Coordinates of C-alpha atoms in Angstrom, one line a residue:
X1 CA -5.9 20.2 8.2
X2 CA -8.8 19.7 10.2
X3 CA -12.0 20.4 7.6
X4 CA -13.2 18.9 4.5
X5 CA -12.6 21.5 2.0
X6 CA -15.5 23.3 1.8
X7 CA -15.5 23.4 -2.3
X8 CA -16.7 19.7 -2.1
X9 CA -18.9 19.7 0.6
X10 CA -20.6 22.6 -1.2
X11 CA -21.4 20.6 -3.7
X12 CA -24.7 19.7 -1.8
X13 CA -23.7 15.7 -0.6
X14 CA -26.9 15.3 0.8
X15 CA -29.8 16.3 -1.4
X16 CA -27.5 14.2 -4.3
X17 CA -27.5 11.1 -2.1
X18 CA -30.9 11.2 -0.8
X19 CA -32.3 11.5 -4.8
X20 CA -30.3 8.4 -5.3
X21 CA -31.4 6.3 -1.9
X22 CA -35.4 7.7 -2.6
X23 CA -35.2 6.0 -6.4
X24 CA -33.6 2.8 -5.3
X25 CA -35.8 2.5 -2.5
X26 CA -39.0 3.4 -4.3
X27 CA -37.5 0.5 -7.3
X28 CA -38.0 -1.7 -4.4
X29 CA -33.9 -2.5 -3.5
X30 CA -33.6 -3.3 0.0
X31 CA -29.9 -1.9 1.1
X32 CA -28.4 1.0 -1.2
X33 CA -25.1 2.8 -1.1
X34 CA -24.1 6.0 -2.2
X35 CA -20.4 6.9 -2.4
X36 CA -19.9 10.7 -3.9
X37 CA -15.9 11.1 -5.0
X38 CA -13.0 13.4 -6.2
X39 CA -10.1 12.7 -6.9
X40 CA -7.2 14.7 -8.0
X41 CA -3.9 13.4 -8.6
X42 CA -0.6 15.2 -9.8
X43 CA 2.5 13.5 -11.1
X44 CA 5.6 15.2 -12.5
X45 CA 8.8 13.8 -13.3
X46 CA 12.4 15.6 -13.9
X47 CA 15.6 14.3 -15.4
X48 CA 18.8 16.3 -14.5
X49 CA 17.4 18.8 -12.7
X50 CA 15.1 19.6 -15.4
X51 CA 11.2 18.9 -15.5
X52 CA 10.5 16.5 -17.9
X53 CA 7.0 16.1 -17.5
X54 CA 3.9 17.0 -16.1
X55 CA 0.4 15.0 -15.2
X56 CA -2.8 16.4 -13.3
X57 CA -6.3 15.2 -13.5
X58 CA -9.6 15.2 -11.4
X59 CA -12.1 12.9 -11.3
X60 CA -15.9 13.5 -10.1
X61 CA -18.7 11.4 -9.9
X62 CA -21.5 9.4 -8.2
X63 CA -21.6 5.6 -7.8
X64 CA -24.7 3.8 -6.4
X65 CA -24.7 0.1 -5.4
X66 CA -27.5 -1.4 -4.2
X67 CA -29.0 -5.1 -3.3
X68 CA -32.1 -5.6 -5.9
X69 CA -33.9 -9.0 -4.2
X70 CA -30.6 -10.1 -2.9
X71 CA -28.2 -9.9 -5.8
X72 CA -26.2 -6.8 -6.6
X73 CA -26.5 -3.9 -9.1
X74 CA -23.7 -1.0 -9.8
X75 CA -24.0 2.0 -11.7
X76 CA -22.0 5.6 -12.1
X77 CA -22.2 8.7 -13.2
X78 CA -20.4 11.9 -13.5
X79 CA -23.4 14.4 -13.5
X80 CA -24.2 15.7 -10.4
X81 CA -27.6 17.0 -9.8
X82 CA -30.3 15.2 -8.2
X83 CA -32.2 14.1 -11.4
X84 CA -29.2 12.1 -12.6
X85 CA -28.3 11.2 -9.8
X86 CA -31.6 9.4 -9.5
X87 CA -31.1 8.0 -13.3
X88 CA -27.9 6.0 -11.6
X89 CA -29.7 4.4 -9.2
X90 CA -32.4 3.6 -11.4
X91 CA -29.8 2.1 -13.6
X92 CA -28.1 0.6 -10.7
X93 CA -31.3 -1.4 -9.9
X94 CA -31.6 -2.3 -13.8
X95 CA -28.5 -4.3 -13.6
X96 CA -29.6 -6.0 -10.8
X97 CA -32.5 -7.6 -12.3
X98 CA -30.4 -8.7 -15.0
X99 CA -28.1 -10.5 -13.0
X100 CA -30.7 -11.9 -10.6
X101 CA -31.9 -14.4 -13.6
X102 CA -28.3 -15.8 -13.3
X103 CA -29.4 -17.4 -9.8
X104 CA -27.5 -17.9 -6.7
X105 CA -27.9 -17.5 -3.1
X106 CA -29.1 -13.7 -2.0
X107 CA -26.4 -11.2 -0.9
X108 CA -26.3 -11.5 3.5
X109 CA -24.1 -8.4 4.6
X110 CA -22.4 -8.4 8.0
X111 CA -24.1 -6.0 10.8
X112 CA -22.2 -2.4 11.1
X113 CA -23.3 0.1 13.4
X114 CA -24.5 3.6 11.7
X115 CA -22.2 6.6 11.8
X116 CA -22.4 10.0 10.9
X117 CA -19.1 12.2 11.2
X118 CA -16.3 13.6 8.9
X119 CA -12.8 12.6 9.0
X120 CA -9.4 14.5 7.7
X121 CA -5.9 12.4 7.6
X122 CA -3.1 13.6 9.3
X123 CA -1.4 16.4 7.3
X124 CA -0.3 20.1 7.7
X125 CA -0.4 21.0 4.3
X126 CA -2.5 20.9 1.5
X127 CA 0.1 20.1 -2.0
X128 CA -2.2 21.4 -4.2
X129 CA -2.0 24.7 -2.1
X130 CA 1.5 25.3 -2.9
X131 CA 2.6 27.0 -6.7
X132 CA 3.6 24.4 -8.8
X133 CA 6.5 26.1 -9.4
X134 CA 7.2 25.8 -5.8
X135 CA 7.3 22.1 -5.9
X136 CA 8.9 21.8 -8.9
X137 CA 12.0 24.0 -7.8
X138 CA 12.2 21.9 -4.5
X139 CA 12.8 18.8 -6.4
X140 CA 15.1 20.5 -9.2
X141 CA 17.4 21.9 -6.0
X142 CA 17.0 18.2 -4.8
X143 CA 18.1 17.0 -8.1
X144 CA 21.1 19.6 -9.0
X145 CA 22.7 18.7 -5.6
X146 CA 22.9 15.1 -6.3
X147 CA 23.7 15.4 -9.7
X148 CA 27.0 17.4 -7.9
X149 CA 28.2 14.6 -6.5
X150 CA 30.8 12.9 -7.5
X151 CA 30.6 9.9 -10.0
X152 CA 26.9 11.0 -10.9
X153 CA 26.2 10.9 -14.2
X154 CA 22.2 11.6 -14.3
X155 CA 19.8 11.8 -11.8
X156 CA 16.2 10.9 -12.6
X157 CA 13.7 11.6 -10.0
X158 CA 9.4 11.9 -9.7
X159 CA 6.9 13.7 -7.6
X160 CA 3.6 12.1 -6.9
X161 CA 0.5 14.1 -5.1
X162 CA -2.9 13.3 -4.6
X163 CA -6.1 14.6 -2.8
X164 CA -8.8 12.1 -2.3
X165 CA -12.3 13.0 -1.1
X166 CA -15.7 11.0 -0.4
X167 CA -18.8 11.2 0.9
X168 CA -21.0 8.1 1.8
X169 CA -24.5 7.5 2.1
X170 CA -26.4 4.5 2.7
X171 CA -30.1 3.2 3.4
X172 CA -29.4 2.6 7.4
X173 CA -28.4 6.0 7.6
X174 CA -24.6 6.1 8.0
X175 CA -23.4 9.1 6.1
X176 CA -19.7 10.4 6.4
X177 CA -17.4 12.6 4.5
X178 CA -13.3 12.0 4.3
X179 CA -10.5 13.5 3.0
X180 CA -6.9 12.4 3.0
X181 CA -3.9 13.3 0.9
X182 CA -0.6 11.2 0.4
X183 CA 2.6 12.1 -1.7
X184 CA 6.3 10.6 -3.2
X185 CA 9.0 12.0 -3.9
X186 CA 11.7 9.8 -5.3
X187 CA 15.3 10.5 -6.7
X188 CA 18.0 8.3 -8.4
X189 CA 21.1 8.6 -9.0
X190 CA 22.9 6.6 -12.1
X191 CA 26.7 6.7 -12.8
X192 CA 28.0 5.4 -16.0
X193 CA 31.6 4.0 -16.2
X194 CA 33.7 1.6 -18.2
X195 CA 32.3 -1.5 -16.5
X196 CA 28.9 -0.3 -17.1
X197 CA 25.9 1.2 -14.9
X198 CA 24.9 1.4 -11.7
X199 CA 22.0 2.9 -10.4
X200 CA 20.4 3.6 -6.5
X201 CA 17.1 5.2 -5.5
X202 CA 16.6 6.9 -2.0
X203 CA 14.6 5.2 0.3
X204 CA 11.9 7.7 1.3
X205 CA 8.5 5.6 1.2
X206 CA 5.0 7.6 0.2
X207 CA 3.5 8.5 3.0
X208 CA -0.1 9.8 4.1
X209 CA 1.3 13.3 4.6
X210 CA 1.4 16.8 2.5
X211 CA 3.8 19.1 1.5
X212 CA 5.5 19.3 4.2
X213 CA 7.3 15.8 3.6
X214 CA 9.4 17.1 0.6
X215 CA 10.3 19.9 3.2
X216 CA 11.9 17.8 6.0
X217 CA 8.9 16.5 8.4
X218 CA 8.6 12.7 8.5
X219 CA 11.6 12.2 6.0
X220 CA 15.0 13.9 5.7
X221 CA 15.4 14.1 2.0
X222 CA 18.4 17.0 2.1
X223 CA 20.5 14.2 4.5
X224 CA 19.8 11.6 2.2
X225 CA 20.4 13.1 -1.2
X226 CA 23.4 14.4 0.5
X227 CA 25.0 11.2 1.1
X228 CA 23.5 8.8 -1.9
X229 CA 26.4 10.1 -4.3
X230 CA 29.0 7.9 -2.0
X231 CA 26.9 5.1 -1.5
X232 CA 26.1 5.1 -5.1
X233 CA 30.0 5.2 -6.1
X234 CA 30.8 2.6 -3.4
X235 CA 28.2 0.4 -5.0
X236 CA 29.4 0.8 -8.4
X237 CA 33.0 -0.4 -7.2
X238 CA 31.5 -3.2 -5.4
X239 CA 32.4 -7.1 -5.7
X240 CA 29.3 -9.4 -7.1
X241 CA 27.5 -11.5 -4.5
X242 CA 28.8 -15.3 -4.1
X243 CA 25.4 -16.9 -4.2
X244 CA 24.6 -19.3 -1.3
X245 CA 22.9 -19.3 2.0
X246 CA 23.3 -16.7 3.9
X247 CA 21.5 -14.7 7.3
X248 CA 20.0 -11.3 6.5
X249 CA 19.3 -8.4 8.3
X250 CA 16.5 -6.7 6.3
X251 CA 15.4 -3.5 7.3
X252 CA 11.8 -2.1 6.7
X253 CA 12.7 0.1 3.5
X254 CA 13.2 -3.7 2.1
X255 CA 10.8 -5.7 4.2
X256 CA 7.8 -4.0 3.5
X257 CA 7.3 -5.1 0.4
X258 CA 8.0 -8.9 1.0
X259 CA 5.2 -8.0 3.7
X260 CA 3.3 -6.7 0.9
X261 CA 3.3 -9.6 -1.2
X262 CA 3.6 -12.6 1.1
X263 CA 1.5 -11.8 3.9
X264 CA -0.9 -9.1 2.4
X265 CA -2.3 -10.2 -0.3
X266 CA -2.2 -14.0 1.0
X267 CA -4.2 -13.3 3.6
X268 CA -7.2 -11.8 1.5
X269 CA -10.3 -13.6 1.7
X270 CA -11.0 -13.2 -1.8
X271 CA -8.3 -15.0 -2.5
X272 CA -8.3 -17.3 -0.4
X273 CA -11.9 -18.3 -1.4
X274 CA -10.6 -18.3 -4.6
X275 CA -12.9 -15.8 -5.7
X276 CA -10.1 -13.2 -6.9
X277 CA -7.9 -15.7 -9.4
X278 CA -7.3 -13.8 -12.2
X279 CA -4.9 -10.8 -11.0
X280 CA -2.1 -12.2 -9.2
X281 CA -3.8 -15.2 -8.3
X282 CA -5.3 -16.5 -5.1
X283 CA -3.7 -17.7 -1.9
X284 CA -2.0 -20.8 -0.6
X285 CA -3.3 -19.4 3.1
X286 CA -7.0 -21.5 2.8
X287 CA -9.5 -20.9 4.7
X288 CA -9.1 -24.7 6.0
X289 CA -5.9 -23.8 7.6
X290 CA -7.3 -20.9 9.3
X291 CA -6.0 -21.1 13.3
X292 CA -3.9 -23.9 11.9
X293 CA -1.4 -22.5 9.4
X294 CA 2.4 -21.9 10.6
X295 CA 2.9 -19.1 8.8
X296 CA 6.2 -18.4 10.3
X297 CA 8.3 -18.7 13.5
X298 CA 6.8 -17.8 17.1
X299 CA 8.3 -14.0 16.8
X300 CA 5.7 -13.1 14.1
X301 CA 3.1 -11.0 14.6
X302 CA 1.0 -9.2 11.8
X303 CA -1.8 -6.9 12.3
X304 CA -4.0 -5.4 10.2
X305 CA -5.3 -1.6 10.2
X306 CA -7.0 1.2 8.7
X307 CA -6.0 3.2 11.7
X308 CA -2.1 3.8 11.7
X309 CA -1.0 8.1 11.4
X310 CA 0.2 8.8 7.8
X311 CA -1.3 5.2 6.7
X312 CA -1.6 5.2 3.0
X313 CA -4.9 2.9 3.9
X314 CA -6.0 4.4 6.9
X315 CA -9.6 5.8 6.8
X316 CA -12.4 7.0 9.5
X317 CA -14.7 4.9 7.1
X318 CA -14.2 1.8 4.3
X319 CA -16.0 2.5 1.6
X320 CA -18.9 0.3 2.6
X321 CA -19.7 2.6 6.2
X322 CA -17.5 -0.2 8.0
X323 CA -15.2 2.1 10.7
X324 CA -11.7 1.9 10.9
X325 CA -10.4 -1.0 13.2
X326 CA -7.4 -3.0 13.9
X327 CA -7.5 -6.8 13.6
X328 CA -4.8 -9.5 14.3
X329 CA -3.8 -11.6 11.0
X330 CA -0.4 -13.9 12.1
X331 CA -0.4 -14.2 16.1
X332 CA 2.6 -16.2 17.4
X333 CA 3.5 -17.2 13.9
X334 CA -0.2 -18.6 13.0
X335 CA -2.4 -17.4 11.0
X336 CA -5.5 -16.0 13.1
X337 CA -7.0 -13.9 10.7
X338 CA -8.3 -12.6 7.3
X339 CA -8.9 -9.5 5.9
X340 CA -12.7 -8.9 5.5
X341 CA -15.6 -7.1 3.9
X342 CA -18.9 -6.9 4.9
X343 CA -20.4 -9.7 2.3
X344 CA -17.7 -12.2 3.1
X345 CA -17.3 -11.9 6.8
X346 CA -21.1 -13.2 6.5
X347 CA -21.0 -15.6 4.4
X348 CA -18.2 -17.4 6.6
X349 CA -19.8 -16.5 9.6
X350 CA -16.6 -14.3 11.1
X351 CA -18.5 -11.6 12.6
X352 CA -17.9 -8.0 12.1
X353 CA -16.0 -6.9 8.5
X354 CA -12.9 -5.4 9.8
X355 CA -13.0 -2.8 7.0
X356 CA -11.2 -3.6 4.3
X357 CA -13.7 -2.6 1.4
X358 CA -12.3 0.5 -1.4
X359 CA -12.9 1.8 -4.5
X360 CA -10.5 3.7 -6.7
X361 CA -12.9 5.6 -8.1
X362 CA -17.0 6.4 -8.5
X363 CA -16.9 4.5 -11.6
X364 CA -15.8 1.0 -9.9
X365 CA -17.6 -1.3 -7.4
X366 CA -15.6 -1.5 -3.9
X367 CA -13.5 -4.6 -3.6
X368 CA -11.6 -5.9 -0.7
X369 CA -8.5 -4.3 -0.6
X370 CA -5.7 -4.7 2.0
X371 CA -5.9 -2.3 5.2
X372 CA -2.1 -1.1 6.4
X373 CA -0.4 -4.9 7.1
X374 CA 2.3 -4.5 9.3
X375 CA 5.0 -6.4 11.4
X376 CA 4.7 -5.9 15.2
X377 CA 8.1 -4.9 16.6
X378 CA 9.5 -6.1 19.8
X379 CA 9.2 -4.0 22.5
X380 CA 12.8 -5.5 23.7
X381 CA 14.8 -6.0 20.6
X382 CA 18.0 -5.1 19.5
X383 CA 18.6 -2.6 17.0
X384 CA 19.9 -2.9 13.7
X385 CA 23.7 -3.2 14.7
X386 CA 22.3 -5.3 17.7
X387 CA 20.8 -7.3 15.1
X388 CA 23.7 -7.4 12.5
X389 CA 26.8 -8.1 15.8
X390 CA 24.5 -11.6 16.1
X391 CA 25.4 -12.9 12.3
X392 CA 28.7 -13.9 11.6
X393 CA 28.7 -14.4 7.4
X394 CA 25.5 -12.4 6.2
X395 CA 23.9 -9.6 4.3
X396 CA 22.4 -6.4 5.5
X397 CA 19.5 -5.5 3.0
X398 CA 18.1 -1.9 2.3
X399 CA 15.3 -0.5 0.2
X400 CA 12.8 -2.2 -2.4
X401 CA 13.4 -3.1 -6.1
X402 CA 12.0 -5.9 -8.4
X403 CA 10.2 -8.5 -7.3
X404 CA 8.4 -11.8 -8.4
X405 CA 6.2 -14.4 -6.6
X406 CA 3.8 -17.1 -8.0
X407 CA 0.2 -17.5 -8.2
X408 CA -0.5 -18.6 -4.7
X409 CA 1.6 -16.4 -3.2
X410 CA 4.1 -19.0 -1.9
X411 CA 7.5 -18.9 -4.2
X412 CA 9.5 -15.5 -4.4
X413 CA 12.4 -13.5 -4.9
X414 CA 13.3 -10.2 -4.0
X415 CA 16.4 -7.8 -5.1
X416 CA 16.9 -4.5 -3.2
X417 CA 18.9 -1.2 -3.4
X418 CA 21.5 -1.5 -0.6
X419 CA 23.5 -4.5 0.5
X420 CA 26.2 -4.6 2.7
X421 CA 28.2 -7.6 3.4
X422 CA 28.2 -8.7 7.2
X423 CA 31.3 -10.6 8.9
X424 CA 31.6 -11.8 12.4
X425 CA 29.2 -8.7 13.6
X426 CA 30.4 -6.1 11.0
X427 CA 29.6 -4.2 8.2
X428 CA 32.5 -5.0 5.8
X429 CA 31.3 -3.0 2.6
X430 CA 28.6 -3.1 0.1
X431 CA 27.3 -6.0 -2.4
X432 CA 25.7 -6.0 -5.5
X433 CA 23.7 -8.3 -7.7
X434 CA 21.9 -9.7 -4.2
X435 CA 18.5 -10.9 -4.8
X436 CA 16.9 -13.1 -1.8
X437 CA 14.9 -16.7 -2.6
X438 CA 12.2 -18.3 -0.8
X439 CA 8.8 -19.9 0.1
X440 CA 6.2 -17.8 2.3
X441 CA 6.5 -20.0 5.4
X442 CA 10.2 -21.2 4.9
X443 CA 11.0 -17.5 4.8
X444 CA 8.8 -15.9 7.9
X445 CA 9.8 -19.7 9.6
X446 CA 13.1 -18.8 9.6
X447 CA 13.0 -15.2 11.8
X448 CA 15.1 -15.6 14.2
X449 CA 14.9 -12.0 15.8
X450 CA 12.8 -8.9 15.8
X451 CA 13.9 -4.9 16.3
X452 CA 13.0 -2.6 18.8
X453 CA 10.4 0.2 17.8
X454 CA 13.1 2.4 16.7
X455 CA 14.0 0.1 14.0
X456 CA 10.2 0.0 12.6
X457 CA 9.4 2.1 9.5
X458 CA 6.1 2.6 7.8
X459 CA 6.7 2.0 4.1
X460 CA 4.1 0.7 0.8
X461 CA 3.1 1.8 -2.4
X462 CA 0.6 4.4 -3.9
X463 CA -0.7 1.7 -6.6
X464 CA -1.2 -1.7 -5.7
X465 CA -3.0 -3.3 -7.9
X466 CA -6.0 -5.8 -7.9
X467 CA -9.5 -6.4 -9.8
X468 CA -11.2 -6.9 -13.6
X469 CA -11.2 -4.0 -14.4
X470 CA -8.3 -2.9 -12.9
X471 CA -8.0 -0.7 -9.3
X472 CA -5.1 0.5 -8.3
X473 CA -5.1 1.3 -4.1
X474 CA -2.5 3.3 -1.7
X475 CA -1.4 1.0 1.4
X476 CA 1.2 0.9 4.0
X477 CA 3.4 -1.8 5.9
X478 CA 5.4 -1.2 9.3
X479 CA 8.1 -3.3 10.0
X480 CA 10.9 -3.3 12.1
X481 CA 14.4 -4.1 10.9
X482 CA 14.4 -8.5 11.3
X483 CA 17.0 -11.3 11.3
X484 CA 16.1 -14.0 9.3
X485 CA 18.6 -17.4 9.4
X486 CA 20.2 -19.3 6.6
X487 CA 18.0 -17.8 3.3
X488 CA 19.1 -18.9 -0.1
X489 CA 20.6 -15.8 -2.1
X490 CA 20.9 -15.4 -5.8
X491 CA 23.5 -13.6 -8.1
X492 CA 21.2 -11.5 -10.3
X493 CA 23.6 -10.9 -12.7
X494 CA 24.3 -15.0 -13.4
X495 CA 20.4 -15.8 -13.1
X496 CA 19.9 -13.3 -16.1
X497 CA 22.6 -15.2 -17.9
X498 CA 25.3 -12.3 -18.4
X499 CA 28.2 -14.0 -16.7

């Protein structure tokens, strides 16, 4: 794709945005912006090669923000013509009065450049383009061949599309227009036996791609659903996990989302500022330690970016006009670098905001949210069995599962879907039960080696979650597969208290 579709630019952007930017201005705010958004979003989920269910919706609507004498005011709306559009910002500016009698210092925004341009993420085909029908049958033929297999008992799978557009408008005279799509497709496959269940998920991440993804470009699903059915009967039969310490090789299907949680969010200013406490907490990464804080070994290296092909994050534009960048977070194991918007990165006197402002929707105010976080590879590394012949009692761990980490983003544990036992430089059959145990820095401190860019994957989630109210944001993490020494493992099965 390389247009907008046309049936939302026809929706005249422009005379809607300038009826909002007139009013603000003529109410006497001094900066406004203007983000026009739709949204449409299709889940449906199947259960032995059967739909089970089915979800679509759109959204549509205008939200005006705007700096009133320094403070801010908000407002939204779902009519679009030029006299309501008007009434939001009018009622945008209301709200700022009222909060400008609570006091504070005025509202300083960090200097962006204006741009003007469209932007289209990289995708070949539209999902909303193709039948339903189509879909669905694709992910019932997915479905019936695992449920073939031997030893499955069910197989439980979901589908998850979604078409995001915006245009954006503000008082300096940026005004751009977006679209990107992203999609999941997820299968699992449970057996039931004697002994129990087991259950094991394949590992294709969502992506910022269309259609084609469920058809075999940027993921092989047919290969993998082909050969989950042994993996899943071999993990069935496998022994429980002696807990202790052990080395791990953890790929990026696995990695990402210790990424996600350790280094992502704890490198948000917001939360480090302590200004974003009550969801998930804030950070123990504060801004005191910035340039000072080992995060991790020397081998680390973290970027952030709203740039990356098929990023669930990446953008032309934030959603305050900010363009797309890259930024360095952990450079040589230190921590260099936060993740910005455009209030914040004045207010500490960092510069530019490296772009890391979204909204979920036109009904909420954009927060900073996490660009694409990602672990550099190295250029020279070994690959994964180059990684594994270098441990001699360890595990090798595949593809996310539960999670939990404290408030300041510093205590953890992480299970998985895929472990296989490593002895003297050799796979020697799968585990099960494995869940991995650390703090932040003892965790990244202990990476002893770091794959080649073969071994790097880009893998996140479609719905991380952060605010009051609640947002919900797509984002991505590249990692290489990585070696990390002597981490304390866990029997999931004793912790719960069934042995």
């Amino acid at each position: 794709m390389t247009e907008v579709d046309p049936a939302f630019t026809a929706l005249g952007l422009r005379a809607l945005a300038d009826a909002a930017l007139d009013r603000a201005s003529t109410l006497g705010a001094g900066h406004v912006e203007v983000r026009i958004e739709r949204l449409r979003s299709d889940h449906r989920s199947y259960r032995d090669a059967t739909l089970e269910s089915a979800s679509e919706t759109e959204s549509l609507g205008i939200g005006v923000r705007l700096l009133w004498q320094g403070v801010w005011g908000f407002a939204s709306g779902i009519t679009l013509t030029t006299d309501a559009t008007a009434a939001v910002a009018e009622q945008a500016v209301q709200v700022a009065r009222v909060c400008a009698a609570v006091g504070g210092p005025p509202v300083e925004l960090a200097d962006e450049p204006v741009h003007r341009g469209s932007w289209v993420s990289a995708y070949r085909i539209d999902p909303f383009s193709v039948a339903a029908a189509e879909r669905d049958a694709r992910m019932v033929e997915l479905s019936r061949r695992m449920l073939c297999g031997t030893g499955v008992s069910h197989v439980i799978g979901s589908a998850e599309f979604v078409l995001e557009n915006k245009f954006f408008a503000d008082s300096r005279g940026t005004e751009t227009t977006q679209q990107r799509v992203r999609v999941h497709p997820v299968l699992t496959g449970i057996t039931v036996g004697e002994g129990g269940f087991s259950s094991m998920r394949t590992l294709a991440p969502p992506a910022g791609r269309g259609w084609e993804y469920f058809t075999g470009d940027g993921w092989d699903l047919d290969a993998e659903v082909a050969e989950l059915p042994e993996l899943l009967a071999a993990h069935a039969a496998a022994p429980s996990v002696e807990p202790g310490r052990y080395d791990l090789v953890i790929e990026p299907s696995n990695l990402w989302l210790t990424i996600h949680e350790s280094i992502a969010h704890g490198t948000e200013l917001d939360r480090a500022l302590g200004y974003e406490a009550a969801y998930a907490g804030t950070s123990f990464a504060t801004v005191d330690r910035l340039g000072s804080l080992q995060y991790g070994s020397p081998l680390l290296q973290v970027t952030g970016d709203r740039l990356t092909e098929h990023g669930l994050a990446s953008v032309g534009w934030d959603d305050e006009g900010v363009a797309a960048q890259e930024f360095d977070i952990i450079r040589d194991g230190v921590l260099v670098g936060y993740q910005l918007n455009r209030q914040m990165a004045a207010e500490r006197g960092l510069g530019r905001s490296n772009g890391c402002a979204f909204a979920d929707s036109p009904g909420h105010v954009p927060l900073q949210r996490m660009p694409n976080v990602s672990v550099r590879p190295d250029p020279d590394g070994p690959d994964v069995a180059g990684l594994v012949s270098q441990v001699e009692r360890g595990i090798l761990v595949q593809g996310d599962n539960s999670w939990s980490i404290d408030m300041q983003r510093y205590n953890f544990q992480f299970t998985g879907q895929r472990f296989f036992r490593i002895e003297n430089g050799q796979l020697a059959g799968q585990l099960r039960d494995v869940a991995y145990q650390a703090t932040t820095t003892d965790f990244w401190g202990s990476l002893a080696a770091v794959g080649n860019p073969d071994t790097w994957l880009l893998a996140g989630a479609m719905n991380c979650g952060k605010g009051q109210p609640g947002q919900v944001a797509p984002v991505s993490h590249g990692a290489p597969a990585c070696l990390f020494r002597d981490v304390n493992v866990l029997n999931t099965t004793s912790e719960g208290g069934a042995l």
